[in-house]
mmCIF file of C-alpha atoms in Angstrom:
data_model
loop_
_atom_site.group_PDB
_atom_site.id
_atom_site.type_symbol
_atom_site.label_atom_id
_atom_site.label_comp_id
_atom_site.label_asym_id
_atom_site.label_seq_id
_atom_site.Cartn_x
_atom_site.Cartn_y
_atom_site.Cartn_z
ATOM 1 C CA UNK A 121 -30.417 65.077 107.507
ATOM 2 C CA UNK A 122 -33.736 66.856 107.291
ATOM 3 C CA UNK A 123 -33.875 70.468 107.969
ATOM 4 C CA UNK A 124 -35.363 71.390 110.991
ATOM 5 C CA UNK A 125 -38.973 72.849 111.065
ATOM 6 C CA UNK A 126 -38.866 75.717 113.174
ATOM 7 C CA UNK A 127 -35.780 77.865 115.022
ATOM 8 C CA UNK A 128 -34.453 75.545 116.778
ATOM 9 C CA UNK A 129 -30.792 72.691 116.839
ATOM 10 C CA UNK A 130 -32.285 69.367 116.383
ATOM 11 C CA UNK A 131 -29.476 68.339 118.929
ATOM 12 C CA UNK A 132 -27.455 70.072 121.836
ATOM 13 C CA UNK A 133 -24.848 69.205 123.951
ATOM 14 C CA UNK A 134 -25.132 70.541 127.179
ATOM 15 C CA UNK A 135 -21.839 69.114 129.353
ATOM 16 C CA UNK A 136 -22.164 64.958 128.899
ATOM 17 C CA UNK A 137 -25.583 65.177 127.802
ATOM 18 C CA UNK A 138 -27.406 65.313 124.852
ATOM 19 C CA UNK A 139 -30.576 66.690 124.226
ATOM 20 C CA UNK A 140 -32.777 65.755 121.352
ATOM 21 C CA UNK A 141 -35.251 67.965 120.143
ATOM 22 C CA UNK A 142 -38.759 65.780 118.961
ATOM 23 C CA UNK A 143 -38.055 63.532 115.985
ATOM 24 C CA UNK A 144 -41.188 62.782 113.700
ATOM 25 C CA UNK A 145 -41.689 60.775 110.843
ATOM 26 C CA UNK A 146 -40.328 62.126 108.076
ATOM 27 C CA UNK A 147 -38.465 60.866 105.214
ATOM 28 C CA UNK A 148 -37.124 62.628 102.749
ATOM 29 C CA UNK A 149 -39.145 65.586 103.295
ATOM 30 C CA UNK A 150 -42.400 63.451 104.126
ATOM 31 C CA UNK A 151 -44.164 61.790 106.581
ATOM 32 C CA UNK A 152 -44.103 58.587 106.097
ATOM 33 C CA UNK A 153 -47.174 56.699 105.516
ATOM 34 C CA UNK A 154 -47.877 53.290 108.255
ATOM 35 C CA UNK A 155 -49.961 54.910 110.816
ATOM 36 C CA UNK A 156 -48.004 55.375 114.605
ATOM 37 C CA UNK A 157 -46.043 52.918 114.181
ATOM 38 C CA UNK A 158 -44.770 52.795 110.936
ATOM 39 C CA UNK A 159 -44.022 56.982 111.967
ATOM 40 C CA UNK A 160 -42.749 56.010 115.293
ATOM 41 C CA UNK A 161 -40.079 53.724 113.899
ATOM 42 C CA UNK A 162 -39.277 56.149 111.080
ATOM 43 C CA UNK A 163 -39.214 59.031 113.775
ATOM 44 C CA UNK A 164 -36.859 56.901 116.291
ATOM 45 C CA UNK A 165 -34.430 56.224 112.922
ATOM 46 C CA UNK A 166 -34.507 60.286 112.959
ATOM 47 C CA UNK A 167 -33.694 60.098 116.471
ATOM 48 C CA UNK A 168 -30.442 57.168 115.883
ATOM 49 C CA UNK A 169 -29.152 59.629 113.059
ATOM 50 C CA UNK A 170 -28.845 62.876 114.893
ATOM 51 C CA UNK A 171 -27.021 61.408 118.267
ATOM 52 C CA UNK A 172 -24.450 59.155 115.700
ATOM 53 C CA UNK A 173 -23.379 62.948 115.265
ATOM 54 C CA UNK A 174 -22.110 63.173 117.875
ATOM 55 C CA UNK A 175 -21.087 59.359 118.410
ATOM 56 C CA UNK A 176 -23.786 58.155 120.578
ATOM 57 C CA UNK A 177 -26.940 55.768 120.802
ATOM 58 C CA UNK A 178 -29.737 53.955 121.476
ATOM 59 C CA UNK A 179 -27.780 52.875 124.213
ATOM 60 C CA UNK A 180 -27.055 56.292 125.414
ATOM 61 C CA UNK A 181 -30.699 57.258 125.666
ATOM 62 C CA UNK A 182 -32.087 58.053 129.695
ATOM 63 C CA UNK A 183 -35.337 59.327 128.866
ATOM 64 C CA UNK A 184 -37.838 60.084 125.888
ATOM 65 C CA UNK A 185 -41.003 62.328 125.531
ATOM 66 C CA UNK A 186 -44.006 60.401 123.424
ATOM 67 C CA UNK A 187 -46.291 63.316 122.104
ATOM 68 C CA UNK A 188 -49.340 61.676 120.181
ATOM 69 C CA UNK A 189 -52.244 62.807 118.632
ATOM 70 C CA UNK A 190 -54.312 59.898 119.015
ATOM 71 C CA UNK A 191 -53.686 58.359 122.419
ATOM 72 C CA UNK A 192 -55.666 55.178 121.759
ATOM 73 C CA UNK A 193 -53.005 53.968 119.671
ATOM 74 C CA UNK A 194 -50.810 53.586 122.775
ATOM 75 C CA UNK A 195 -50.442 49.971 121.734
ATOM 76 C CA UNK A 196 -49.358 50.390 118.292
ATOM 77 C CA UNK A 197 -47.340 53.279 119.757
ATOM 78 C CA UNK A 198 -45.645 50.650 122.506
ATOM 79 C CA UNK A 199 -44.974 48.122 120.286
ATOM 80 C CA UNK A 200 -43.199 49.966 117.713
ATOM 81 C CA UNK A 201 -40.849 51.452 120.751
ATOM 82 C CA UNK A 202 -40.272 48.103 122.179
ATOM 83 C CA UNK A 203 -39.411 46.997 118.436
ATOM 84 C CA UNK A 204 -37.461 49.864 117.668
ATOM 85 C CA UNK A 205 -35.273 50.718 121.854
ATOM 86 C CA UNK A 206 -34.988 46.475 122.166
ATOM 87 C CA UNK A 207 -33.972 45.783 125.887
ATOM 88 C CA UNK A 208 -32.838 49.032 126.468
ATOM 89 C CA UNK A 209 -35.784 50.657 128.782
ATOM 90 C CA UNK A 210 -35.253 54.467 129.220
ATOM 91 C CA UNK A 211 -37.937 56.133 131.942
ATOM 92 C CA UNK A 212 -40.693 57.784 128.885
ATOM 93 C CA UNK A 213 -43.305 59.948 129.000
ATOM 94 C CA UNK A 214 -46.688 59.504 127.186
ATOM 95 C CA UNK A 215 -48.773 62.238 126.383
ATOM 96 C CA UNK A 216 -51.762 63.378 124.257
ATOM 97 C CA UNK A 217 -51.363 66.162 122.339
ATOM 98 C CA UNK A 218 -54.158 68.066 119.800
ATOM 99 C CA UNK A 219 -51.575 67.830 117.160
ATOM 100 C CA UNK A 220 -48.067 67.768 115.760
ATOM 101 C CA UNK A 221 -45.778 69.424 113.426
ATOM 102 C CA UNK A 222 -46.695 68.441 109.614
ATOM 103 C CA UNK A 223 -49.852 66.919 110.634
ATOM 104 C CA UNK A 224 -47.506 63.396 112.295
ATOM 105 C CA UNK A 225 -49.267 61.138 114.295
ATOM 106 C CA UNK A 226 -46.363 61.119 116.926
ATOM 107 C CA UNK A 227 -43.076 62.539 117.749
ATOM 108 C CA UNK A 228 -39.845 61.448 119.820
ATOM 109 C CA UNK A 229 -37.865 63.579 121.411
ATOM 110 C CA UNK A 230 -34.782 62.036 123.717
ATOM 111 C CA UNK A 231 -32.105 62.868 126.974
ATOM 112 C CA UNK A 232 -28.410 60.959 126.332
ATOM 113 C CA UNK A 233 -25.784 60.429 128.284
ATOM 114 C CA UNK A 234 -22.520 60.522 127.320
ATOM 115 C CA UNK A 235 -19.467 61.898 128.542
ATOM 116 C CA UNK A 236 -17.514 64.363 126.344
ATOM 117 C CA UNK A 237 -14.302 61.782 125.070
#
């Protein structure tokens, strides 16, 4: 698991909720190639790893935030997002931003509902 790029915790439990900090499409310390779609797939894979630490999956995600440097790439991001989440459709906000950590094209954060066992 990669270390955070700043002074924050990548995933926090708050009661029955898991809050996952923004994930970019990095693997082994570097952004993956292939543009927005490839970076989003890797960012979701990173998100999944953090959820798994608490026994959760993408099916437990109820809200995501997607941040994009180039909002004109929305269709490519949306297609990759639909592939990653399958039939599960959490609420989502998509926001165009001026820049992201590590020079990423896209970042995703999430709220998941996973009751304490």
